[in-house]
């Protein structure tokens, strides 16, 4: 199956570079390019891309606003991968909280770009545990412990959430906890519902903000 991609960036050089990387892959194709967030909704409606590479800093409608709009108005929104210059950018943090499924640095190597697109297209979130923790530490708005307390996660759901925060996939979590993959999927679905989180990224951010996950190192 071919993964369709929409590139959104106000810098032509970035768009050209990303298109060259993507179109060189047999399973990826660029269906369109946008220079501002305002252009995204009609292009998504027209092309139905699987993944949107979304720049966060654009002159009129930025990537955060575009992400919120897509997720709020699309019945089947595309997967959104934020493209940024700095991993500790305030915009990145806000985009992840808005529902973006991960972020990618503009200096990423071609192989990393391709892998990131495939990961989010599979329905997974592209998490960098140390980077997410630094984002939360730099931009945290206040304690989120009440949210975790109200969620009343079971002990097993808490274990799954902590492992999610380390970047493990469902199959890796299943191996770690000696559970079936479908059982892990059920636990993930339950904890997302309890936290009111759209996806794994939002759940992990909530866990860091609440101090529920506090890794000892930046590894």
Coordinates of C-alpha atoms in Angstrom, one line a residue, residues 29-110:
X29 CA 4.1 9.5 -2.6
X30 CA 3.5 13.3 -2.2
X31 CA 0.0 14.3 -3.2
X32 CA 0.4 18.0 -2.6
X33 CA 2.2 20.9 -1.0
X34 CA 0.9 23.8 1.0
X35 CA 2.7 27.0 2.1
X36 CA 0.4 27.9 5.0
X37 CA -2.0 26.3 7.4
X38 CA -4.9 28.0 5.8
X39 CA -4.4 25.9 2.7
X40 CA -4.5 22.6 4.6
X41 CA -8.2 21.9 5.1
X42 CA -9.2 22.0 1.4
X43 CA -6.1 20.1 0.4
X44 CA -6.8 17.4 2.9
X45 CA -10.5 17.2 1.8
X46 CA -9.3 16.9 -1.8
X47 CA -6.4 14.5 -1.6
X48 CA -7.2 12.6 1.6
X49 CA -3.5 12.2 2.6
X50 CA -2.5 9.5 5.1
X51 CA 0.2 11.7 6.7
X52 CA 0.6 15.5 6.9
X53 CA 4.1 16.9 7.4
X54 CA 3.2 20.0 9.2
X55 CA 5.6 23.0 9.8
X56 CA 4.7 24.7 13.1
X57 CA 5.9 28.2 12.3
X58 CA 4.0 29.7 9.4
X59 CA 3.0 33.4 8.8
X60 CA -0.8 33.2 8.7
X61 CA -2.2 30.0 10.1
X62 CA 0.4 28.1 12.1
X63 CA 0.7 24.4 12.4
X64 CA -0.9 24.3 15.8
X65 CA -4.1 26.0 14.6
X66 CA -4.1 23.8 11.5
X67 CA -3.7 20.7 13.5
X68 CA -6.5 21.6 15.9
X69 CA -8.8 22.4 13.0
X70 CA -8.2 19.2 11.2
X71 CA -8.7 17.0 14.2
X72 CA -11.8 18.8 15.2
X73 CA -13.5 18.9 11.8
X74 CA -12.4 15.8 9.9
X75 CA -14.3 12.6 10.3
X76 CA -11.1 10.7 9.4
X77 CA -8.3 13.1 10.0
X78 CA -4.8 12.3 8.6
X79 CA -1.9 11.5 10.8
X80 CA 0.0 14.6 11.6
X81 CA 3.8 14.8 12.0
X82 CA 5.2 18.1 13.1
X83 CA 8.3 19.3 11.3
X84 CA 10.4 21.7 13.3
X85 CA 13.9 23.3 13.6
X86 CA 14.2 23.0 17.4
X87 CA 13.0 20.0 19.5
X88 CA 12.3 22.2 22.5
X89 CA 10.2 24.7 20.6
X90 CA 7.1 26.0 22.4
X91 CA 5.2 25.4 19.1
X92 CA 6.2 21.7 19.2
X93 CA 4.8 21.3 22.7
X94 CA 1.6 23.0 21.8
X95 CA 1.2 21.0 18.6
X96 CA 1.7 17.7 20.5
X97 CA -0.9 18.8 23.1
X98 CA -3.2 19.7 20.2
X99 CA -3.0 16.1 18.9
X100 CA 0.0 15.9 16.5
X101 CA 1.3 12.3 16.5
X102 CA 4.9 13.2 16.8
X103 CA 7.6 15.5 15.6
X104 CA 10.5 15.5 13.2
X105 CA 13.5 17.8 13.1
X106 CA 14.2 19.5 9.8
X107 CA 17.8 18.4 10.1
X108 CA 16.8 14.7 10.2
X109 CA 18.5 12.4 7.8
X110 CA 16.5 11.1 4.8

